Coordinates of C-alpha atoms and ligand atoms in Angstrom, one line a residue:
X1 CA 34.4 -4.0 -24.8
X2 CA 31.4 -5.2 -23.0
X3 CA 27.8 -4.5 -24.8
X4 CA 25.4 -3.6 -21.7
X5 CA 21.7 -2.8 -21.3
X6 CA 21.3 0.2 -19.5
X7 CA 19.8 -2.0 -16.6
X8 CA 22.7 -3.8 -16.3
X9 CA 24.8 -0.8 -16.0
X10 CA 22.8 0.5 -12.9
X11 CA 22.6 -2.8 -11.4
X12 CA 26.1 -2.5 -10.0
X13 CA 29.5 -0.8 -10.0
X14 CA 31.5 -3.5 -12.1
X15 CA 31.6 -1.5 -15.2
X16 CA 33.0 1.5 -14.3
X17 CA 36.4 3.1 -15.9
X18 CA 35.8 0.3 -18.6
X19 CA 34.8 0.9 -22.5
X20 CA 31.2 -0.2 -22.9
X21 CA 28.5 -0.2 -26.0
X22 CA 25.5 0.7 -25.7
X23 CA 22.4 0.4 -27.9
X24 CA 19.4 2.7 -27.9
X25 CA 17.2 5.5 -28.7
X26 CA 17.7 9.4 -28.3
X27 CA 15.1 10.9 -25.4
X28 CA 16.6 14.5 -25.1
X29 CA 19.9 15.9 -26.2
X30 CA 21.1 19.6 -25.7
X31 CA 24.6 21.0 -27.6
X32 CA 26.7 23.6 -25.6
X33 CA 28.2 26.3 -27.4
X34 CA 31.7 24.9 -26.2
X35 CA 31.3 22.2 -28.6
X36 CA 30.1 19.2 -25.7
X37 CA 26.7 17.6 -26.6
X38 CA 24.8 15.5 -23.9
X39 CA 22.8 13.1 -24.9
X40 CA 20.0 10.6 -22.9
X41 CA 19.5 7.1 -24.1
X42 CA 16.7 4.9 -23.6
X43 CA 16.3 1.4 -24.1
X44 CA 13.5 -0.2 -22.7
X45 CA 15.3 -1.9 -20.3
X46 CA 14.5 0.0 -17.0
X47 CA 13.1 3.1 -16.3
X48 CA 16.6 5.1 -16.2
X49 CA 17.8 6.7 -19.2
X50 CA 22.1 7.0 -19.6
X51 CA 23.9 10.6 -19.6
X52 CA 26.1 10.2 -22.7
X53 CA 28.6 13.0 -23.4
X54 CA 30.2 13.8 -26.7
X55 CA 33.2 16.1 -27.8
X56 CA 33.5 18.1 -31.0
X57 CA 36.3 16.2 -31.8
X58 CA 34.0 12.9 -32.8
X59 CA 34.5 12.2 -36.5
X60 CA 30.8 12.8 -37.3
X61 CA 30.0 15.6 -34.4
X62 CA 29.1 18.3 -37.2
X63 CA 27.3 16.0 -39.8
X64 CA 25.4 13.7 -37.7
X65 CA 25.4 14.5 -33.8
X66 CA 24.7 17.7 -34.3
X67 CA 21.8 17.0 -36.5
X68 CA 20.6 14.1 -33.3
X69 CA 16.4 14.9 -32.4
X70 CA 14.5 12.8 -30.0
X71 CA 13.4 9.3 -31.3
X72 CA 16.8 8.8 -33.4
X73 CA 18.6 4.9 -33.0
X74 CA 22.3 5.2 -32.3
X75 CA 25.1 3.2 -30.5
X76 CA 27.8 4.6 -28.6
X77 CA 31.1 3.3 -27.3
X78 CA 33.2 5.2 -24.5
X79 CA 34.1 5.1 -21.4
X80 CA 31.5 4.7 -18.2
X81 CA 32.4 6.8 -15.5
X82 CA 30.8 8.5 -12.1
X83 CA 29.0 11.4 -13.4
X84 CA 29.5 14.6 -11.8
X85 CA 26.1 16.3 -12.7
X86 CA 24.0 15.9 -9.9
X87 CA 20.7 14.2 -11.8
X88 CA 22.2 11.1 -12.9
X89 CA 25.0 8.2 -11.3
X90 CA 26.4 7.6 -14.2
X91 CA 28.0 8.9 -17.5
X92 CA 29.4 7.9 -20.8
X93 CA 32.9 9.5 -22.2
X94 CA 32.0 8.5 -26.2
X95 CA 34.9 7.5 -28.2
X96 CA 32.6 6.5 -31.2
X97 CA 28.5 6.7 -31.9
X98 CA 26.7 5.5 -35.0
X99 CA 23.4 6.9 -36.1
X100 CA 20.6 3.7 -37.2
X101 CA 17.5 5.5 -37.9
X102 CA 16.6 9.3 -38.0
X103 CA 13.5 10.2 -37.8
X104 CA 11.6 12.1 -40.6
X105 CA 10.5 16.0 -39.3
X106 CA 11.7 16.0 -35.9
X107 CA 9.5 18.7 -34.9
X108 CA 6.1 16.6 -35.7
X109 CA 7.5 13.3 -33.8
X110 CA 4.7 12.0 -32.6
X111 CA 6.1 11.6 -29.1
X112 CA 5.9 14.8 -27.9
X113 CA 6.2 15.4 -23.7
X114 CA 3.7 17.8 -23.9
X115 CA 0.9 15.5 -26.7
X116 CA 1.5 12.4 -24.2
X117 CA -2.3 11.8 -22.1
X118 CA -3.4 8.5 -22.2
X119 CA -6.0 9.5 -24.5
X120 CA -3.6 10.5 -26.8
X121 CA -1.7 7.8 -26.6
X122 CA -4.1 5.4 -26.8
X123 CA -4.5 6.4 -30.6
X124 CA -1.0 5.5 -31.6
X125 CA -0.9 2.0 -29.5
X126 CA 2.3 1.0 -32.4
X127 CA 4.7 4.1 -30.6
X128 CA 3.1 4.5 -27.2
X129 CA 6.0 2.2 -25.6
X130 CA 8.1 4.9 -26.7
X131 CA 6.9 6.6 -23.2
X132 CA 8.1 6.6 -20.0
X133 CA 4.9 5.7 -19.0
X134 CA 4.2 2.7 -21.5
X135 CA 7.5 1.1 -20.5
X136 CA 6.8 0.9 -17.2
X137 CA 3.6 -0.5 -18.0
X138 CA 5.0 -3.5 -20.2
X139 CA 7.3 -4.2 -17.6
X140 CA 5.3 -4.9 -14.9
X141 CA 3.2 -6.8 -16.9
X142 CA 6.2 -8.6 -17.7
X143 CA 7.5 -9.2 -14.2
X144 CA 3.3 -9.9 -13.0
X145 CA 3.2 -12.6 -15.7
X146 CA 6.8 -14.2 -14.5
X147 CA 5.2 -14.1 -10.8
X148 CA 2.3 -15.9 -11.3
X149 CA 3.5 -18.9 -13.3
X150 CA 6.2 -19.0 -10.4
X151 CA 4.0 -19.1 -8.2
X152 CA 1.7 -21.8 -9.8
X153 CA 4.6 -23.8 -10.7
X154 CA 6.1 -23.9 -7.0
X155 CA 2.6 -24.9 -5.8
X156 CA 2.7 -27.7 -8.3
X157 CA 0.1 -26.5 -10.8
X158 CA 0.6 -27.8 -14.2
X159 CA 0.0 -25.1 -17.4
X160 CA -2.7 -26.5 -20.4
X161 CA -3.0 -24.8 -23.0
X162 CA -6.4 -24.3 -23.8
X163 CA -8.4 -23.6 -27.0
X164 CA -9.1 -20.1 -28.3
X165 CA -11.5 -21.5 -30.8
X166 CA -14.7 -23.2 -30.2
X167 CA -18.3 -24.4 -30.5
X168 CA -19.3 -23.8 -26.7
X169 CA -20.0 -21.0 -24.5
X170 CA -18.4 -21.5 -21.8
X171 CA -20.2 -19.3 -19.7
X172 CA -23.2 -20.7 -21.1
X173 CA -24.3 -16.8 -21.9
X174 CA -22.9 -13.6 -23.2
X175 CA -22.0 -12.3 -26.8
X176 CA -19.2 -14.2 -28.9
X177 CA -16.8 -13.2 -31.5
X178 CA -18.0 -15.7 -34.6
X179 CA -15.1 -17.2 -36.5
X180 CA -15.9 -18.7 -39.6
X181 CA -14.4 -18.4 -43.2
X182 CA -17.6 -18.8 -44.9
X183 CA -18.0 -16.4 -47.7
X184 CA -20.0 -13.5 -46.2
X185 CA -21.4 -12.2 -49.8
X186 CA -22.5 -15.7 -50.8
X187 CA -23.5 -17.5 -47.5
X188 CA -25.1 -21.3 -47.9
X189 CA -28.6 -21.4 -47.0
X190 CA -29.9 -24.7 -45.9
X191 CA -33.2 -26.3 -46.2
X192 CA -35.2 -24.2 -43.5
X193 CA -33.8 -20.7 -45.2
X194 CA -30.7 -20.3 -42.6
X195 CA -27.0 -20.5 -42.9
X196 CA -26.1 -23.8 -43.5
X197 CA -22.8 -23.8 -40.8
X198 CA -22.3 -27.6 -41.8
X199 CA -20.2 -25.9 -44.9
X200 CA -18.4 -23.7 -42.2
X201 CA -14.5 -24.2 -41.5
X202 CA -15.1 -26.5 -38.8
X203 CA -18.4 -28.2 -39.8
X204 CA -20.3 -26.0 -37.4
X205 CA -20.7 -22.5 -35.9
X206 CA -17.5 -21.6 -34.3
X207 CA -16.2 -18.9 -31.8
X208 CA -13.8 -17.0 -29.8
X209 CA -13.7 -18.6 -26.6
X210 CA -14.6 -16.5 -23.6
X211 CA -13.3 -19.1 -20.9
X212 CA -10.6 -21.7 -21.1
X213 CA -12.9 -22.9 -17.7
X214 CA -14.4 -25.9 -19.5
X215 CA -11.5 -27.5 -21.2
X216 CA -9.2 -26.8 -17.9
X217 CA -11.6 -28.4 -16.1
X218 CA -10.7 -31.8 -18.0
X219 CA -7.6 -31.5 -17.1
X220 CA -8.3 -30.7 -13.4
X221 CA -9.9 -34.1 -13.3
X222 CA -6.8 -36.0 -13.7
X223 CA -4.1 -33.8 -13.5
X224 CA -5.4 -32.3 -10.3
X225 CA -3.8 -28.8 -10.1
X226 CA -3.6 -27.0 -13.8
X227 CA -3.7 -23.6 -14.8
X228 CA -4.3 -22.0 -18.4
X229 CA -3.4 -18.2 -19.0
X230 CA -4.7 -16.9 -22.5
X231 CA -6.2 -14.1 -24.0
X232 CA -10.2 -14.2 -23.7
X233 CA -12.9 -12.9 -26.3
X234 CA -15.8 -11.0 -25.2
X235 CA -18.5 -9.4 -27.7
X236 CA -20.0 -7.0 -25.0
X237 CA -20.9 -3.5 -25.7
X238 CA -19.8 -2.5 -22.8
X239 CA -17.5 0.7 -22.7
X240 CA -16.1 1.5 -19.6
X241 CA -12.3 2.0 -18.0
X242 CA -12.5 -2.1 -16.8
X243 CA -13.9 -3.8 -19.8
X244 CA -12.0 -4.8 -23.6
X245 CA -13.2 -7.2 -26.1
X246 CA -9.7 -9.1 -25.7
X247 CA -8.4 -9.7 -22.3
X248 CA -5.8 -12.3 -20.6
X249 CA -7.3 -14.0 -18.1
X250 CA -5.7 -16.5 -15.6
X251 CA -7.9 -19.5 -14.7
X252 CA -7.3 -21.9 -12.0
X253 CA -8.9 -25.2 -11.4
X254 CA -8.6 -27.8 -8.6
X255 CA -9.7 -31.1 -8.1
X256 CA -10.6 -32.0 -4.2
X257 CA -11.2 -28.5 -3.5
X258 CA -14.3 -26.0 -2.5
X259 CA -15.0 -23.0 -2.2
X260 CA -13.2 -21.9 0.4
X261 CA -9.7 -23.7 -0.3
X262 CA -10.0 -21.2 -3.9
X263 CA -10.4 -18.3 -2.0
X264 CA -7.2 -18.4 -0.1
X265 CA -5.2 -19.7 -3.0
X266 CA -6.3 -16.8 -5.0
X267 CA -5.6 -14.7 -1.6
X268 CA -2.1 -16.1 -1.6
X269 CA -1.6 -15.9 -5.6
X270 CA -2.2 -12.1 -5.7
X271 CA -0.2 -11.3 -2.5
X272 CA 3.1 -13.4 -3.9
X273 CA 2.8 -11.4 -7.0
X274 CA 2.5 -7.8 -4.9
X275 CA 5.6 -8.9 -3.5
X276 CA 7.3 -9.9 -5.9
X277 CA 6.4 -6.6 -7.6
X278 CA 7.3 -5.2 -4.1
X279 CA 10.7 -6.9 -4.4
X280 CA 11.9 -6.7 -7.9
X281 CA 10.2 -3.7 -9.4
X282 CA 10.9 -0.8 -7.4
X283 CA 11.7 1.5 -9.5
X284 CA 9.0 1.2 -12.0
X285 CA 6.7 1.2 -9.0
X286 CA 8.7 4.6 -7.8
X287 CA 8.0 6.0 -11.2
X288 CA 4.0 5.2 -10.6
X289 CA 4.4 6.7 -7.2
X290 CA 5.7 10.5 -8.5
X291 CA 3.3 10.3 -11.1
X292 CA 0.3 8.1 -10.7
X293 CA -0.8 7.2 -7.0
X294 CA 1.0 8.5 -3.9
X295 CA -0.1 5.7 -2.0
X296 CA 1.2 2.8 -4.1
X297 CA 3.9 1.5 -1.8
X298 CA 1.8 1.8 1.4
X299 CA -1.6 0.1 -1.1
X300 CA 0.6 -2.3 -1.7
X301 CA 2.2 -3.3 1.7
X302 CA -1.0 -3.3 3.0
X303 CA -2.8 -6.0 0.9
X304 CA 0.1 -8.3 2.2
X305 CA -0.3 -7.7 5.3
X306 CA -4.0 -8.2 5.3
X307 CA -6.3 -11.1 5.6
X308 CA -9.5 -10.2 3.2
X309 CA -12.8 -9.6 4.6
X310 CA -15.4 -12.2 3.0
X311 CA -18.4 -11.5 3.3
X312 CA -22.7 -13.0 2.1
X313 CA -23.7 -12.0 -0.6
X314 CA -26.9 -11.2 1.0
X315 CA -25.0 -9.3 3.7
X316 CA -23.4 -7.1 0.3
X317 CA -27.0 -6.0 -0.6
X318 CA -27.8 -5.3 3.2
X319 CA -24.9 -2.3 3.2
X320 CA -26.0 -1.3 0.0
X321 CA -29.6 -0.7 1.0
X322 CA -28.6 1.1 4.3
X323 CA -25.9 3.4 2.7
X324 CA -26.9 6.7 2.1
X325 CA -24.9 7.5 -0.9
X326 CA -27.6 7.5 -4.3
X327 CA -26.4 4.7 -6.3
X328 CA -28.4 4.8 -10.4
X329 CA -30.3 2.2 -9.6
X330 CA -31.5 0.9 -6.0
X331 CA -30.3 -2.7 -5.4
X332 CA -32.6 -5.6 -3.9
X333 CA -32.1 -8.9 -2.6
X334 CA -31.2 -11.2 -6.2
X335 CA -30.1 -8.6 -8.0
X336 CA -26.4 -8.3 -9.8
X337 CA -24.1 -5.8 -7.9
X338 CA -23.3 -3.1 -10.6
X339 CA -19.8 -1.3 -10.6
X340 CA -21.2 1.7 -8.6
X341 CA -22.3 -0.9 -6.3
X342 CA -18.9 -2.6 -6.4
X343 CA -17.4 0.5 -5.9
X344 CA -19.2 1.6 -2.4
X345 CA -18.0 -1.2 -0.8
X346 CA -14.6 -1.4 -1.4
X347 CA -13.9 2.4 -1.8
X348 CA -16.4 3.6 0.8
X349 CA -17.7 0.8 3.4
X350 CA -14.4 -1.6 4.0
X351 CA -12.1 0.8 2.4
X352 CA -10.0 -2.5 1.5
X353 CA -10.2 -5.4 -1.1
X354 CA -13.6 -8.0 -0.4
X355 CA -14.3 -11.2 -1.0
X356 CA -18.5 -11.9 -1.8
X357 CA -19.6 -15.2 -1.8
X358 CA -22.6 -17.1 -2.0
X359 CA -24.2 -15.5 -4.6
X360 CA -28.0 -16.6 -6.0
X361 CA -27.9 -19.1 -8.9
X362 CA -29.9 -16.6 -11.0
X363 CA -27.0 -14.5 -11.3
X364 CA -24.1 -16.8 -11.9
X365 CA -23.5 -19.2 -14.7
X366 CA -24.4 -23.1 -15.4
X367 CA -21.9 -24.7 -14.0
X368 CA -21.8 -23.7 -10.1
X369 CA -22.3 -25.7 -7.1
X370 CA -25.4 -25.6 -5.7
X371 CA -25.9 -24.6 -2.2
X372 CA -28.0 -26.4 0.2
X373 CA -30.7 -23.7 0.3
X374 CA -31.0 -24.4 -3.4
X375 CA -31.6 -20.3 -3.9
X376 CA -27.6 -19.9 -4.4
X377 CA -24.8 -21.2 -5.8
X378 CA -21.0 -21.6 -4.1
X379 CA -19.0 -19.0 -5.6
X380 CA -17.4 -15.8 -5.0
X381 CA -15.7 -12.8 -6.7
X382 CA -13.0 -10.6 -5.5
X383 CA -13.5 -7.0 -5.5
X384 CA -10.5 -4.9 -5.4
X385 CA -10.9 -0.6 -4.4
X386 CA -10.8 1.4 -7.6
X387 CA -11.6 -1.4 -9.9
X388 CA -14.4 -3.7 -8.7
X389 CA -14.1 -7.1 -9.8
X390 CA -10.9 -9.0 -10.3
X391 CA -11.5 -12.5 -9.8
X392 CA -14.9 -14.4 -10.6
X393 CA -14.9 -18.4 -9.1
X394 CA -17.0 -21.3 -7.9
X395 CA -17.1 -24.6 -6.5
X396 CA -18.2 -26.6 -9.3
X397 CA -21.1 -28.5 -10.1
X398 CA -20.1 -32.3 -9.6
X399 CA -23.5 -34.0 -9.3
X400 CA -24.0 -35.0 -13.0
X401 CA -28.2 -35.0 -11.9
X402 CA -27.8 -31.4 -10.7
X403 CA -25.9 -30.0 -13.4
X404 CA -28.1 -31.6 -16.1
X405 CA -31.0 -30.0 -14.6
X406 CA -29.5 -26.8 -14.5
X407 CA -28.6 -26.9 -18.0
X408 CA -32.0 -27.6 -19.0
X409 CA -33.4 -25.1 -16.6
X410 CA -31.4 -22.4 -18.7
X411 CA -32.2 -24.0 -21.7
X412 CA -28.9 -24.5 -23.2
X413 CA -28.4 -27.1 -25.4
X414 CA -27.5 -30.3 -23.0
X415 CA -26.1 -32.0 -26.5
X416 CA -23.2 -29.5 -26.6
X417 CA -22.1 -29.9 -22.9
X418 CA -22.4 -33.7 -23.1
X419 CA -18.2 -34.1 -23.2
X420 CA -18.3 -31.7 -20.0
X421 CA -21.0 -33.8 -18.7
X422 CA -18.5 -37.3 -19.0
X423 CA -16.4 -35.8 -16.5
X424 CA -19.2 -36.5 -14.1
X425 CA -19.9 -39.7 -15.4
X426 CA -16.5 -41.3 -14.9
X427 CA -15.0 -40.4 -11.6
X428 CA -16.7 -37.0 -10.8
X429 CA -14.9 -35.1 -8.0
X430 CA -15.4 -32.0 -5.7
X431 CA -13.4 -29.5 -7.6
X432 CA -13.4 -25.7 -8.0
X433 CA -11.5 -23.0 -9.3
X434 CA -11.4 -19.0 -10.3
X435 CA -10.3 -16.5 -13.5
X436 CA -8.4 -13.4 -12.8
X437 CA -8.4 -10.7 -15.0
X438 CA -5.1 -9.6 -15.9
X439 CA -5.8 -6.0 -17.2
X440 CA -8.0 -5.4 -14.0
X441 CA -5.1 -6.7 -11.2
X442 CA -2.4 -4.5 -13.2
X443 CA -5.3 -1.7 -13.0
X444 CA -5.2 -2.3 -9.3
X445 CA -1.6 -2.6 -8.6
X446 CA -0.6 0.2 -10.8
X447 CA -3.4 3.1 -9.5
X448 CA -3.7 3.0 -13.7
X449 CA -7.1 3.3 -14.3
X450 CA -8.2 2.5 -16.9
X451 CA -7.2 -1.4 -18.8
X452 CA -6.9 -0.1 -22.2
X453 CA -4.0 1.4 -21.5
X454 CA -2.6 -1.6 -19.9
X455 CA -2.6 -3.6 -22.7
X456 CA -0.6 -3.3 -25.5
X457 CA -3.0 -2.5 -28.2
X458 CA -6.4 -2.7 -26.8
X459 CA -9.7 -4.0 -28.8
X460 CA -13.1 -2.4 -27.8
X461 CA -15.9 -1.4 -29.3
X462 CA -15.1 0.6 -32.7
X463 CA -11.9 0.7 -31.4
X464 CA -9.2 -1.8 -33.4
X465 CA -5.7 -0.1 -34.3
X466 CA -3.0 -2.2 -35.4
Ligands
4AD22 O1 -16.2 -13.5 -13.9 P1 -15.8 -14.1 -15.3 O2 -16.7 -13.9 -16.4 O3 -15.5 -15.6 -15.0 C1 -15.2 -16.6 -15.9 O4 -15.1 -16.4 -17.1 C2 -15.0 -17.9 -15.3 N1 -15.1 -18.9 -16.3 C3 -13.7 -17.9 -14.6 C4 -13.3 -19.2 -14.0 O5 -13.9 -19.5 -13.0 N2 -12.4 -20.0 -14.5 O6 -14.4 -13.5 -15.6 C5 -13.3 -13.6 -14.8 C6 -12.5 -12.3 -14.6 C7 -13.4 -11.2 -14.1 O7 -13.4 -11.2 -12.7 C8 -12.6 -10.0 -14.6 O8 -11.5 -9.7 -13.8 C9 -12.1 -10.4 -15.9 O9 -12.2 -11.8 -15.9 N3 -13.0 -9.9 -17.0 C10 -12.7 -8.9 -17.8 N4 -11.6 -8.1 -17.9 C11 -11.5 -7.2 -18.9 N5 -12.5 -7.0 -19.8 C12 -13.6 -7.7 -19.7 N6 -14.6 -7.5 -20.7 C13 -13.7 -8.7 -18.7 N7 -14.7 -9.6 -18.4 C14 -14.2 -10.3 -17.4
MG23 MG1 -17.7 -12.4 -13.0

């Protein structure tokens, strides 16, 4: 007797007229008066669910299958054979099933067809993968996160691990999550009246990174091509579908490289992982097509077969300020691009993903290459329709005088970057690389909008369950 994921059942014929277990959950069951229940299984393993069929002449049909309600654990054994009901390919003759786990009050199981909006959902993050939808979801994110280490290993990237915790900001602004196991009610004060961090954990104020950036550049300069994939800690009080306090975020760095040379490698990353997903993930991506986005498949296609349009920043602001749609607030020449802004151009101008670059230094972080006109800096984001920005890069800063004065000129504190500042003392080289948010491409290739419900159990603001 073979034991089988559903998966592997519908993955070919080999199984059939032969006695197979199965393990997994009840998602509907229905009892005919002539003493035949049918009952759908689930488990996880791909979106299809498994017809089994029971007889009144089961040892425990009266006492336990007849008592069966969504949500219960059972395992069957019978035969698999061609089903000849018309919704499903497959069915299973049980010789024997074993109830695990009921559940307590069927009637108030918290999966519910009818209860299940995303909204709903997203309050009981610890069941939600108990829906279709949710499945689907970790799935993908599954098969997304298998596509992009294949494709970074087959391009010869190497995978660092880089540190969650530490001292720096690595974007050299923004709001971090403190970590620190001083004693909150009894905090040591030092000489001038503040906390006194040398008694911290560490010896001194400590963080949740929000960048792995720094640290992978390191690396970069000697291992050439590394990656680091991690999850990334913002403090922002920003609520909105694209932003959570704990994201993964994929960042790339290359030694030899500019700006351009990132931009088609972050081209090619994301269009090997659509077709991978294009390839291997059908019918998840079918499910998302009958009840998400009618244009996934043809979305999808498309941004293969596309080269994206890059385009100036400064030529970004010229749309804007000839469009006539209203935007909040008016945009001028140096300002940031808010989503709204984002939005027009890929939704409404280029109907199609966009590459910025060039932006001005004012807007971008420490550490980007300045461009001859001095007024902006080498980098470039990716904006993708629906969601705005996906991927945020630069050329790096490899002239140790220009990135000292930069530091200064945003007054960081130059003694806290001067390990980052070594790699430009000994052997600096042209390198450059990007940070994709994961949550925002699975936004994008899903039609899902919102990222909370595309990670497992989301953090935001007042919002931590689990
Ligand atoms: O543009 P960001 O801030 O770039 C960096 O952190 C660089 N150090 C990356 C690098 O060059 N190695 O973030 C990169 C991407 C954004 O484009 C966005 O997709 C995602 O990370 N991101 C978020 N995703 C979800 N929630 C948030 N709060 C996010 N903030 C950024
Ligand atoms: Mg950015």
């Amino acid at each position: 007797m073979k034991l089988l994921l559903i998966k592997e059942v519908y993955e070919n014929n080999l199984f059939v007229n032969q006695t197979i277990k199965i393990f997994g959950w009840v998602r509907n069951r229905r009892h005919s008066k002539a003493g035949i229940s049918f009952i759908d299984i689930y488990d996880g393993s791909c979106i299809n669910t498994i017809q089994v069929l029971i007889r009144k002449n089961i040892l425990n049909y009266d006492t336990e299958v007849l008592k069966l309600s969504i949500g219960c654990s059972i395992c069957v054994i019978g035969k698999l054979i061609y089903s000849l009901g018309k919704k499903q390919r497959y069915e299973i003759q049980v010789k024997k099933i074993n109830v695990f786990g009921w559940v307590d009050q069927p009637e108030y199981y918290p999966i519910s067809s009818k209860k299940c909006t995303n909204k709903y959902l997203r309050k009981i993050p610890h069941l939600k993968s108990r829906t279709n939808l949710i499945s689907v979801i970790t799935r993908l994110r599954n098969e997304i996160f298998y596509a992009m280490h294949d494709y970074l290993r087959q391009n010869n990237y190497f995978w660092v691990s880089t540190p969650i915790i530490t001292s720096l900001n690595a974007e050299g602004a923004g709001a971090m999550f403190r970590v620190s196991t001083l004693n909150f009610h009894h905090l040591p004060i030092n000489e001038s009246g503040k906390v006194n961090f040398q008694e911290d954990f560490f010896g001194k104020e400590s963080f949740l990174t929000v960048s792995g950036q720094l640290t992978a550049e390191s690396y970069a300069c000697s291992m050439k091509k590394v990656y680091t994939f991690g999850p990334i800690f913002r403090a922002e009080n920003s609520n909105t579908t694209r932003h959570l306090s704990e994201f993964w975020m994929l960042e790339i760095e290359e030694s030899f490289t500019d700006l351009n040379d990132i931009i088609l490698i972050s081209e090619n990353l994301i269009k090997h992982i659509i077709r991978h997903v294009l390839d291997h993930c059908v019918p998840d991506i079918n499910f998302l097509y009958q009840k998400i986005d009618l244009s996934i498949f043809q979305r999808l296609e498309k941004f293969i077969l596309n080269k994206i349009t890059q385009i100036e920043y400064f030529e970004a602001i010229e749309i804007l300020q000839r469009s006539k749609d209203k935007f909040l607030y008016d945009i001028q020449k140096g300002d940031d691009l808010s989503s709204d802004h984002e939005k027009y151009l890929v939704n409404h101008h280029f109907r199609s993903p966009i590459f910025i670059k060039n932006y001005p230094k004012n807007l971008k972080s420490f550490y980007m290459r300045m461009n001859k006109d001095k007024e902006t800096v080498s980098a470039m984001d990716l904006l993708l329709p629906n969601i705005g920005e996906v991927i945020g890069g630069s050329q790096r800063e490899e002239r140790i005088s220009v990135l000292k004065k930069r530091i200064l000129e945003l007054q960081l504190n130059i003694k806290d970057y001067d390990w980052y500042l070594d790699l430009r003392r000994y052997g600096t080289v042209p390198h450059s690389g990007f940070g994709l948010g994961f949550e925002r491409l699975l936004s994008y290739i899903t039609g899902i909008k919102n990222v909370k419900d595309l990670i497992p159990f989301p953090r935001t603001v007042n919002n931590l369950l689990c």
